[in-house]
PDB file of C-alpha atoms and ligand atoms in Angstrom:
ATOM      1  CA  MET A1327      19.365 280.433  59.755  1.00  0.00           C
ATOM      2  CA  GLN A1328      19.218 283.265  57.282  1.00  0.00           C
ATOM      3  CA  ASP A1329      16.721 283.223  54.472  1.00  0.00           C
ATOM      4  CA  LEU A1330      19.179 282.644  51.614  1.00  0.00           C
ATOM      5  CA  MET A1331      20.792 279.685  53.371  1.00  0.00           C
ATOM      6  CA  ARG A1332      17.370 278.160  53.973  1.00  0.00           C
ATOM      7  CA  LYS A1333      16.418 278.581  50.319  1.00  0.00           C
ATOM      8  CA  LEU A1334      19.713 277.150  49.088  1.00  0.00           C
ATOM      9  CA  LYS A1335      19.390 274.145  51.368  1.00  0.00           C
ATOM     10  CA  GLU A1336      15.805 273.492  50.289  1.00  0.00           C
ATOM     11  CA  ALA A1337      16.824 273.715  46.619  1.00  0.00           C
ATOM     12  CA  GLY A1338      19.833 271.485  47.255  1.00  0.00           C
ATOM     13  CA  ALA A1339      17.754 268.935  49.166  1.00  0.00           C
ATOM     14  CA  TYR A1340      15.262 268.682  46.310  1.00  0.00           C
ATOM     15  CA  ILE A1341      18.035 268.048  43.766  1.00  0.00           C
ATOM     16  CA  ARG A1342      19.704 265.547  46.121  1.00  0.00           C
ATOM     17  CA  LYS A1343      16.464 263.615  46.258  1.00  0.00           C
ATOM     18  CA  GLN A1344      16.628 263.179  42.478  1.00  0.00           C
ATOM     19  CA  ILE A1345      20.301 262.157  42.266  1.00  0.00           C
ATOM     20  CA  GLY A1346      20.935 260.279  45.483  1.00  0.00           C
ATOM     21  CA  ASP A1347      24.391 260.507  46.994  1.00  0.00           C
ATOM     22  CA  MET A1348      26.220 261.001  43.676  1.00  0.00           C
ATOM     23  CA  GLN A1349      29.376 263.030  44.211  1.00  0.00           C
ATOM     24  CA  LEU A1350      29.520 265.911  41.743  1.00  0.00           C
ATOM     25  CA  ASP A1351      32.884 266.649  40.153  1.00  0.00           C
ATOM     26  CA  ALA A1352      31.956 269.729  38.161  1.00  0.00           C
ATOM     27  CA  GLY A1353      29.261 272.240  37.398  1.00  0.00           C
ATOM     28  CA  LEU A1354      28.887 273.241  33.783  1.00  0.00           C
ATOM     29  CA  VAL A1355      27.177 276.332  32.415  1.00  0.00           C
ATOM     30  CA  LEU A1356      26.878 276.371  28.647  1.00  0.00           C
ATOM     31  CA  GLY A1357      26.654 279.654  26.762  1.00  0.00           C
ATOM     32  CA  SER A1358      24.593 280.671  23.712  1.00  0.00           C
ATOM     33  CA  GLY A1359      24.924 278.238  20.867  1.00  0.00           C
ATOM     34  CA  LEU A1360      27.088 275.905  22.963  1.00  0.00           C
ATOM     35  CA  GLY A1361      24.298 274.062  24.751  1.00  0.00           C
ATOM     36  CA  ASP A1362      24.333 270.800  22.783  1.00  0.00           C
ATOM     37  CA  MET A1363      26.915 269.199  25.022  1.00  0.00           C
ATOM     38  CA  ALA A1364      24.260 268.514  27.637  1.00  0.00           C
ATOM     39  CA  GLN A1365      22.888 265.870  25.269  1.00  0.00           C
ATOM     40  CA  GLU A1366      26.076 263.861  25.597  1.00  0.00           C
ATOM     41  CA  ILE A1367      25.658 263.356  29.326  1.00  0.00           C
ATOM     42  CA  LYS A1368      25.185 259.656  30.097  1.00  0.00           C
ATOM     43  CA  ASN A1369      22.431 258.322  32.355  1.00  0.00           C
ATOM     44  CA  PRO A1370      21.052 261.825  32.708  1.00  0.00           C
ATOM     45  CA  VAL A1371      18.741 262.908  35.471  1.00  0.00           C
ATOM     46  CA  PHE A1372      16.717 265.921  34.350  1.00  0.00           C
ATOM     47  CA  VAL A1373      15.574 268.381  36.954  1.00  0.00           C
ATOM     48  CA  ASP A1374      13.309 271.150  35.679  1.00  0.00           C
ATOM     49  CA  TYR A1375      14.048 274.556  37.162  1.00  0.00           C
ATOM     50  CA  LYS A1376      10.336 275.003  37.797  1.00  0.00           C
ATOM     51  CA  ASP A1377      10.341 272.056  40.199  1.00  0.00           C
ATOM     52  CA  ILE A1378      13.317 273.224  42.282  1.00  0.00           C
ATOM     53  CA  PRO A1379      12.260 275.265  45.323  1.00  0.00           C
ATOM     54  CA  HIS A1380      13.224 278.955  45.020  1.00  0.00           C
ATOM     55  CA  PHE A1381      14.901 278.515  41.618  1.00  0.00           C
ATOM     56  CA  PRO A1382      14.299 281.376  39.206  1.00  0.00           C
ATOM     57  CA  VAL A1383      11.911 280.242  36.487  1.00  0.00           C
ATOM     58  CA  SER A1384      11.713 281.851  33.094  1.00  0.00           C
ATOM     59  CA  THR A1385       8.244 282.878  32.022  1.00  0.00           C
ATOM     60  CA  VAL A1386       9.295 282.984  28.365  1.00  0.00           C
ATOM     61  CA  PRO A1387       7.743 280.013  26.526  1.00  0.00           C
ATOM     62  CA  GLY A1388      10.357 277.528  25.346  1.00  0.00           C
ATOM     63  CA  HIS A1389      12.920 278.814  27.846  1.00  0.00           C
ATOM     64  CA  ALA A1390      11.955 276.585  30.719  1.00  0.00           C
ATOM     65  CA  GLY A1391      15.455 275.396  31.567  1.00  0.00           C
ATOM     66  CA  ARG A1392      16.611 272.369  33.461  1.00  0.00           C
ATOM     67  CA  LEU A1393      19.579 270.749  35.118  1.00  0.00           C
ATOM     68  CA  VAL A1394      21.062 267.751  33.377  1.00  0.00           C
ATOM     69  CA  ILE A1395      22.996 265.666  35.876  1.00  0.00           C
ATOM     70  CA  GLY A1396      25.002 262.607  34.919  1.00  0.00           C
ATOM     71  CA  GLU A1397      28.284 261.340  33.569  1.00  0.00           C
ATOM     72  CA  LEU A1398      30.499 263.029  31.024  1.00  0.00           C
ATOM     73  CA  GLU A1399      34.021 261.767  30.336  1.00  0.00           C
ATOM     74  CA  GLY A1400      33.951 259.662  33.473  1.00  0.00           C
ATOM     75  CA  LYS A1401      33.056 262.616  35.678  1.00  0.00           C
ATOM     76  CA  ASN A1402      29.777 263.415  37.374  1.00  0.00           C
ATOM     77  CA  VAL A1403      28.593 266.762  36.112  1.00  0.00           C
ATOM     78  CA  LEU A1404      25.725 269.038  36.884  1.00  0.00           C
ATOM     79  CA  CYS A1405      24.961 270.991  33.751  1.00  0.00           C
ATOM     80  CA  MET A1406      22.686 274.004  33.511  1.00  0.00           C
ATOM     81  CA  GLN A1407      20.700 273.829  30.321  1.00  0.00           C
ATOM     82  CA  GLY A1408      19.771 277.480  30.232  1.00  0.00           C
ATOM     83  CA  ARG A1409      21.308 280.135  32.451  1.00  0.00           C
ATOM     84  CA  PHE A1410      19.913 283.329  33.903  1.00  0.00           C
ATOM     85  CA  HIS A1411      21.075 286.643  32.483  1.00  0.00           C
ATOM     86  CA  PHE A1412      20.881 290.032  34.166  1.00  0.00           C
ATOM     87  CA  TYR A1413      19.408 291.520  30.968  1.00  0.00           C
ATOM     88  CA  GLU A1414      16.371 289.257  31.283  1.00  0.00           C
ATOM     89  CA  GLY A1415      15.397 291.226  34.361  1.00  0.00           C
ATOM     90  CA  TRP A1416      16.613 288.846  37.051  1.00  0.00           C
ATOM     91  CA  GLY A1417      18.250 290.364  40.081  1.00  0.00           C
ATOM     92  CA  MET A1418      21.949 289.563  40.430  1.00  0.00           C
ATOM     93  CA  ASP A1419      21.041 287.378  43.432  1.00  0.00           C
ATOM     94  CA  GLN A1420      18.752 285.290  41.208  1.00  0.00           C
ATOM     95  CA  VAL A1421      21.353 285.067  38.443  1.00  0.00           C
ATOM     96  CA  VAL A1422      23.824 283.454  40.845  1.00  0.00           C
ATOM     97  CA  PHE A1423      21.409 281.313  42.889  1.00  0.00           C
ATOM     98  CA  PRO A1424      22.171 278.142  40.849  1.00  0.00           C
ATOM     99  CA  VAL A1425      25.922 278.568  41.443  1.00  0.00           C
ATOM    100  CA  GLN A1426      25.310 278.787  45.166  1.00  0.00           C
ATOM    101  CA  VAL A1427      23.131 275.680  44.986  1.00  0.00           C
ATOM    102  CA  MET A1428      26.047 273.896  43.288  1.00  0.00           C
ATOM    103  CA  LYS A1429      28.179 274.815  46.282  1.00  0.00           C
ATOM    104  CA  ILE A1430      25.566 273.381  48.644  1.00  0.00           C
ATOM    105  CA  LEU A1431      25.598 270.176  46.568  1.00  0.00           C
ATOM    106  CA  GLY A1432      29.348 269.827  47.028  1.00  0.00           C
ATOM    107  CA  VAL A1433      30.433 270.777  43.512  1.00  0.00           C
ATOM    108  CA  LYS A1434      34.134 271.680  43.561  1.00  0.00           C
ATOM    109  CA  ASN A1435      34.832 272.947  40.050  1.00  0.00           C
ATOM    110  CA  LEU A1436      32.722 275.271  37.953  1.00  0.00           C
ATOM    111  CA  ILE A1437      33.132 275.635  34.204  1.00  0.00           C
ATOM    112  CA  LEU A1438      31.476 278.758  32.820  1.00  0.00           C
ATOM    113  CA  THR A1439      31.243 279.209  29.079  1.00  0.00           C
ATOM    114  CA  ASN A1440      29.862 282.005  26.976  1.00  0.00           C
ATOM    115  CA  ALA A1441      29.616 283.628  23.600  1.00  0.00           C
ATOM    116  CA  ALA A1442      31.455 286.940  23.487  1.00  0.00           C
ATOM    117  CA  GLY A1443      32.289 289.820  21.210  1.00  0.00           C
ATOM    118  CA  CYS A1444      35.966 289.950  20.305  1.00  0.00           C
ATOM    119  CA  ILE A1445      37.622 293.224  21.324  1.00  0.00           C
ATOM    120  CA  ASN A1446      41.186 292.086  20.666  1.00  0.00           C
ATOM    121  CA  LYS A1447      41.874 293.025  17.062  1.00  0.00           C
ATOM    122  CA  SER A1448      44.509 290.367  16.521  1.00  0.00           C
ATOM    123  CA  TRP A1449      41.961 287.605  17.169  1.00  0.00           C
ATOM    124  CA  LYS A1450      39.052 286.426  15.049  1.00  0.00           C
ATOM    125  CA  PRO A1451      35.546 284.997  15.326  1.00  0.00           C
ATOM    126  CA  GLY A1452      35.703 281.319  16.241  1.00  0.00           C
ATOM    127  CA  ASP A1453      38.685 281.785  18.559  1.00  0.00           C
ATOM    128  CA  LEU A1454      38.308 280.379  22.059  1.00  0.00           C
ATOM    129  CA  MET A1455      39.627 282.367  25.018  1.00  0.00           C
ATOM    130  CA  ILE A1456      40.415 281.221  28.534  1.00  0.00           C
ATOM    131  CA  ILE A1457      39.272 283.987  30.868  1.00  0.00           C
ATOM    132  CA  ASN A1458      42.092 284.980  33.188  1.00  0.00           C
ATOM    133  CA  ASP A1459      40.362 288.008  34.687  1.00  0.00           C
ATOM    134  CA  HIS A1460      37.335 290.195  34.249  1.00  0.00           C
ATOM    135  CA  ILE A1461      36.193 293.796  34.367  1.00  0.00           C
ATOM    136  CA  LYS A1462      32.775 294.790  35.629  1.00  0.00           C
ATOM    137  CA  LEU A1463      32.466 298.558  35.674  1.00  0.00           C
ATOM    138  CA  THR A1464      29.293 298.904  33.650  1.00  0.00           C
ATOM    139  CA  THR A1465      26.974 298.257  36.574  1.00  0.00           C
ATOM    140  CA  SER A1466      27.608 298.761  40.249  1.00  0.00           C
ATOM    141  CA  GLU A1467      25.256 295.832  40.952  1.00  0.00           C
ATOM    142  CA  ASN A1468      27.130 293.033  42.671  1.00  0.00           C
ATOM    143  CA  PRO A1469      25.521 289.651  43.346  1.00  0.00           C
ATOM    144  CA  MET A1470      26.907 289.629  46.877  1.00  0.00           C
ATOM    145  CA  ARG A1471      25.431 293.020  47.797  1.00  0.00           C
ATOM    146  CA  GLY A1472      23.263 292.903  50.885  1.00  0.00           C
ATOM    147  CA  HIS A1473      23.293 290.584  53.857  1.00  0.00           C
ATOM    148  CA  ASN A1474      26.343 288.295  53.837  1.00  0.00           C
ATOM    149  CA  GLU A1475      25.871 284.622  54.562  1.00  0.00           C
ATOM    150  CA  GLU A1476      28.974 283.815  56.611  1.00  0.00           C
ATOM    151  CA  GLU A1477      28.281 280.135  56.036  1.00  0.00           C
ATOM    152  CA  LEU A1478      28.880 280.696  52.314  1.00  0.00           C
ATOM    153  CA  GLY A1479      31.773 283.125  52.344  1.00  0.00           C
ATOM    154  CA  LEU A1480      33.380 286.285  53.632  1.00  0.00           C
ATOM    155  CA  ARG A1481      31.836 289.741  53.480  1.00  0.00           C
ATOM    156  CA  PHE A1482      34.928 291.061  51.673  1.00  0.00           C
ATOM    157  CA  PHE A1483      36.434 288.381  49.516  1.00  0.00           C
ATOM    158  CA  ASP A1484      39.384 288.025  47.191  1.00  0.00           C
ATOM    159  CA  MET A1485      38.900 288.255  43.437  1.00  0.00           C
ATOM    160  CA  SER A1486      42.564 287.937  42.434  1.00  0.00           C
ATOM    161  CA  ARG A1487      42.156 284.192  41.856  1.00  0.00           C
ATOM    162  CA  ALA A1488      38.537 284.177  40.761  1.00  0.00           C
ATOM    163  CA  TYR A1489      39.637 282.306  37.642  1.00  0.00           C
ATOM    164  CA  ASP A1490      41.563 279.437  39.120  1.00  0.00           C
ATOM    165  CA  PRO A1491      45.248 279.331  38.048  1.00  0.00           C
ATOM    166  CA  ASP A1492      45.350 275.514  38.190  1.00  0.00           C
ATOM    167  CA  LEU A1493      42.269 275.181  35.988  1.00  0.00           C
ATOM    168  CA  ILE A1494      43.712 277.759  33.563  1.00  0.00           C
ATOM    169  CA  ALA A1495      46.934 275.741  33.346  1.00  0.00           C
ATOM    170  CA  LEU A1496      44.918 272.562  32.829  1.00  0.00           C
ATOM    171  CA  ALA A1497      42.822 274.150  30.059  1.00  0.00           C
ATOM    172  CA  LYS A1498      45.991 275.361  28.313  1.00  0.00           C
ATOM    173  CA  SER A1499      47.636 271.964  28.451  1.00  0.00           C
ATOM    174  CA  VAL A1500      44.513 270.206  27.125  1.00  0.00           C
ATOM    175  CA  ALA A1501      44.247 272.735  24.277  1.00  0.00           C
ATOM    176  CA  LYS A1502      47.895 272.139  23.407  1.00  0.00           C
ATOM    177  CA  GLU A1503      47.383 268.389  23.409  1.00  0.00           C
ATOM    178  CA  GLN A1504      44.459 268.821  21.040  1.00  0.00           C
ATOM    179  CA  GLY A1505      46.412 271.118  18.716  1.00  0.00           C
ATOM    180  CA  LEU A1506      43.979 273.907  19.486  1.00  0.00           C
ATOM    181  CA  GLU A1507      45.394 277.402  19.474  1.00  0.00           C
ATOM    182  CA  ILE A1508      43.698 278.920  22.472  1.00  0.00           C
ATOM    183  CA  LYS A1509      43.758 282.563  23.562  1.00  0.00           C
ATOM    184  CA  GLU A1510      43.815 283.911  27.078  1.00  0.00           C
ATOM    185  CA  GLY A1511      42.511 287.258  28.221  1.00  0.00           C
ATOM    186  CA  VAL A1512      40.144 289.571  30.020  1.00  0.00           C
ATOM    187  CA  TYR A1513      36.358 289.387  29.724  1.00  0.00           C
ATOM    188  CA  MET A1514      34.397 292.571  30.259  1.00  0.00           C
ATOM    189  CA  PHE A1515      30.826 292.413  31.507  1.00  0.00           C
ATOM    190  CA  PHE A1516      28.153 294.515  29.853  1.00  0.00           C
ATOM    191  CA  ALA A1517      24.636 294.377  31.241  1.00  0.00           C
ATOM    192  CA  GLY A1518      22.963 294.219  27.812  1.00  0.00           C
ATOM    193  CA  PRO A1519      20.641 293.486  26.170  1.00  0.00           C
ATOM    194  CA  SER A1520      21.856 296.133  23.712  1.00  0.00           C
ATOM    195  CA  PHE A1521      25.175 295.243  22.185  1.00  0.00           C
ATOM    196  CA  GLU A1522      27.894 297.732  23.077  1.00  0.00           C
ATOM    197  CA  THR A1523      28.489 300.903  21.114  1.00  0.00           C
ATOM    198  CA  PRO A1524      31.718 301.263  19.125  1.00  0.00           C
ATOM    199  CA  ALA A1525      32.849 303.912  21.637  1.00  0.00           C
ATOM    200  CA  GLU A1526      32.210 301.539  24.546  1.00  0.00           C
ATOM    201  CA  ILE A1527      34.288 298.886  22.820  1.00  0.00           C
ATOM    202  CA  ARG A1528      37.150 301.347  22.189  1.00  0.00           C
ATOM    203  CA  ALA A1529      36.990 302.321  25.866  1.00  0.00           C
ATOM    204  CA  ALA A1530      36.954 298.658  26.924  1.00  0.00           C
ATOM    205  CA  ARG A1531      40.072 297.977  24.822  1.00  0.00           C
ATOM    206  CA  ILE A1532      41.910 300.866  26.482  1.00  0.00           C
ATOM    207  CA  LEU A1533      40.907 299.431  29.859  1.00  0.00           C
ATOM    208  CA  GLY A1534      42.476 296.106  28.960  1.00  0.00           C
ATOM    209  CA  ALA A1535      39.521 293.980  27.873  1.00  0.00           C
ATOM    210  CA  ASP A1536      39.829 291.343  25.158  1.00  0.00           C
ATOM    211  CA  ALA A1537      36.207 290.203  25.028  1.00  0.00           C
ATOM    212  CA  ALA A1538      32.769 291.649  25.772  1.00  0.00           C
ATOM    213  CA  GLY A1539      29.792 289.709  27.030  1.00  0.00           C
ATOM    214  CA  MET A1540      26.585 289.689  29.050  1.00  0.00           C
ATOM    215  CA  SER A1541      27.054 286.701  31.364  1.00  0.00           C
ATOM    216  CA  THR A1542      29.632 284.769  33.415  1.00  0.00           C
ATOM    217  CA  VAL A1543      30.886 287.620  35.618  1.00  0.00           C
ATOM    218  CA  PRO A1544      28.063 287.507  38.206  1.00  0.00           C
ATOM    219  CA  GLU A1545      28.447 283.723  38.429  1.00  0.00           C
ATOM    220  CA  ALA A1546      32.235 283.991  38.754  1.00  0.00           C
ATOM    221  CA  ILE A1547      31.830 286.517  41.579  1.00  0.00           C
ATOM    222  CA  ALA A1548      29.413 284.249  43.468  1.00  0.00           C
ATOM    223  CA  ALA A1549      31.734 281.286  42.903  1.00  0.00           C
ATOM    224  CA  ALA A1550      34.706 283.232  44.279  1.00  0.00           C
ATOM    225  CA  HIS A1551      32.611 284.189  47.286  1.00  0.00           C
ATOM    226  CA  CYS A1552      31.714 280.603  48.180  1.00  0.00           C
ATOM    227  CA  GLY A1553      35.054 279.080  47.228  1.00  0.00           C
ATOM    228  CA  LEU A1554      34.163 277.248  44.026  1.00  0.00           C
ATOM    229  CA  LYS A1555      37.106 276.877  41.655  1.00  0.00           C
ATOM    230  CA  THR A1556      36.147 278.509  38.387  1.00  0.00           C
ATOM    231  CA  LEU A1557      37.257 278.114  34.792  1.00  0.00           C
ATOM    232  CA  GLY A1558      35.806 280.524  32.231  1.00  0.00           C
ATOM    233  CA  ILE A1559      35.944 279.979  28.494  1.00  0.00           C
ATOM    234  CA  SER A1560      34.641 282.416  25.903  1.00  0.00           C
ATOM    235  CA  CYS A1561      33.898 281.723  22.297  1.00  0.00           C
ATOM    236  CA  MET A1562      34.553 284.815  20.200  1.00  0.00           C
ATOM    237  CA  THR A1563      31.415 284.705  18.103  1.00  0.00           C
ATOM    238  CA  ASN A1564      31.832 288.083  16.426  1.00  0.00           C
ATOM    239  CA  MET A1565      34.172 291.042  16.274  1.00  0.00           C
ATOM    240  CA  ALA A1566      32.850 293.531  18.852  1.00  0.00           C
ATOM    241  CA  ALA A1567      30.913 296.620  17.787  1.00  0.00           C
ATOM    242  CA  GLY A1568      32.663 299.077  15.506  1.00  0.00           C
ATOM    243  CA  ILE A1569      35.654 296.896  14.622  1.00  0.00           C
ATOM    244  CA  LEU A1570      34.192 295.806  11.321  1.00  0.00           C
ATOM    245  CA  ASP A1571      32.099 298.126   9.229  1.00  0.00           C
ATOM    246  CA  GLN A1572      28.894 296.140   9.757  1.00  0.00           C
ATOM    247  CA  PRO A1573      26.030 295.922  12.241  1.00  0.00           C
ATOM    248  CA  LEU A1574      25.933 293.204  14.911  1.00  0.00           C
ATOM    249  CA  GLY A1575      23.220 290.620  15.223  1.00  0.00           C
ATOM    250  CA  HIS A1576      22.415 287.564  17.298  1.00  0.00           C
ATOM    251  CA  ASP A1577      22.379 285.382  14.146  1.00  0.00           C
ATOM    252  CA  GLU A1578      26.107 285.877  13.767  1.00  0.00           C
ATOM    253  CA  VAL A1579      26.603 284.820  17.382  1.00  0.00           C
ATOM    254  CA  LEU A1580      24.662 281.584  16.907  1.00  0.00           C
ATOM    255  CA  GLU A1581      26.266 280.845  13.538  1.00  0.00           C
ATOM    256  CA  THR A1582      29.822 281.045  14.888  1.00  0.00           C
ATOM    257  CA  GLY A1583      28.795 279.055  17.962  1.00  0.00           C
ATOM    258  CA  LEU A1584      27.651 276.312  15.603  1.00  0.00           C
ATOM    259  CA  LYS A1585      30.942 276.353  13.682  1.00  0.00           C
ATOM    260  CA  VAL A1586      33.156 275.892  16.731  1.00  0.00           C
ATOM    261  CA  LYS A1587      30.843 273.527  18.552  1.00  0.00           C
ATOM    262  CA  LYS A1588      33.041 270.518  17.862  1.00  0.00           C
ATOM    263  CA  SER A1589      36.391 271.922  18.992  1.00  0.00           C
ATOM    264  CA  PHE A1590      34.742 273.691  21.902  1.00  0.00           C
ATOM    265  CA  SER A1591      33.086 270.561  23.184  1.00  0.00           C
ATOM    266  CA  ALA A1592      36.272 268.518  22.633  1.00  0.00           C
ATOM    267  CA  LEU A1593      38.132 271.036  24.775  1.00  0.00           C
ATOM    268  CA  ILE A1594      35.594 270.985  27.598  1.00  0.00           C
ATOM    269  CA  LYS A1595      35.495 267.190  27.550  1.00  0.00           C
ATOM    270  CA  GLY A1596      39.290 267.004  27.576  1.00  0.00           C
ATOM    271  CA  ILE A1597      39.368 269.299  30.587  1.00  0.00           C
ATOM    272  CA  LEU A1598      36.684 267.295  32.385  1.00  0.00           C
ATOM    273  CA  ARG A1599      38.621 264.081  31.860  1.00  0.00           C
ATOM    274  CA  LYS A1600      41.555 265.537  33.775  1.00  0.00           C
ATOM    275  CA  ILE A1601      39.783 267.655  36.340  1.00  0.00           C
TER     276      ILE A1601
HETATM  277  N1  LIG B 733      28.763 291.793  22.982  1.00  0.00           N
HETATM  278  C1  LIG B 733      28.222 291.316  24.117  1.00  0.00           C
HETATM  279  N2  LIG B 733      27.836 290.066  24.245  1.00  0.00           N
HETATM  280  C2  LIG B 733      28.029 289.233  23.221  1.00  0.00           C
HETATM  281  C3  LIG B 733      28.592 289.668  22.012  1.00  0.00           C
HETATM  282  C4  LIG B 733      28.988 291.012  21.886  1.00  0.00           C
HETATM  283  O1  LIG B 733      29.497 291.478  20.859  1.00  0.00           O
HETATM  284  N3  LIG B 733      28.625 288.592  21.179  1.00  0.00           N
HETATM  285  C5  LIG B 733      28.112 287.556  21.879  1.00  0.00           C
HETATM  286  N4  LIG B 733      27.745 287.931  23.113  1.00  0.00           N
END
C-alpha cells in the first residue's frame, strides 16, 4: 500500500473510532466568517485535528481546528471547523488531506464555502454565488501532483463536472424557494496571502472570473479526483481590488460575512435537508 493511502486509512480509522458506524451524508467546509454553523450541529462529536494521525496541525495559537461531526437538518455531517490554506505554508497535498479522509469515511457530498472578492461589477458585497467552474492559473501547484493513488482516482481526471450539476440545480431551487437571489459564476484561485492587485483583477475579469479567493480550488480538485460530488458557494465579502477607490482589508471580509450569516446558513441548511 502506498504511503498516502496508509495515512488516509489511519486518519479515517481514528475518526471512525470516535463516531462509530454513522453514515456520513455530507462534508462541510466553512469559510472565513461563516464558521458559526458548526455550533448548530446536534449531538456533536468533536475531533481535534491534533489527535488525528497525519492531519495537518496549525501551530498558530487559537487556530487549533477540529472536526464537528453530528446531525444538521436530519443529515449526518462532518464539518471542518478551520480549513487549511495554501498561503499558510501548507503543501497542496496537506491542504486537501481532510477531503481525501472524507472520501475514506464514505462521505458522498462535499459543500465548500468561502469568502471571496467580487470581480463581477454588476454584483455587490453580500451576494452569494454558486460556483459553476474555477480558474487556477496563478500557481502551477496541483494537489494531485506526484505519485497517483489509483485506489483514490485516475492519474488524469475530468474537471468538467468538478462542481456537480445536480448539486448546483439543487442549490438554485433551494435559493428560489427561500426568495434568495443567488448568483452563479466562476471562482478564480489566488494563492495569497496578499490580496490581488487591481491589474490582476482586471485580467481575471477578462479571463471570465466573477470572484477571487484563496481557498476551495485545491479541495475541489482533490474531490474531483476521488469522485466526491462538490458544491461550492462563495460569499462576496468585498468588491475585488481596484473596483472601488478604497484599500482592501480583512475587517471588511469578516464584517460582510457577519451580515449574511443568516441567509447563508439558511441556504446551506435548506440544501442539506434535500441532499
Ligand atoms: N481576494 C481574495 N480572497 C478574498 C477576497 C479578495 O478580495 N475577499 C475575501 N477573500
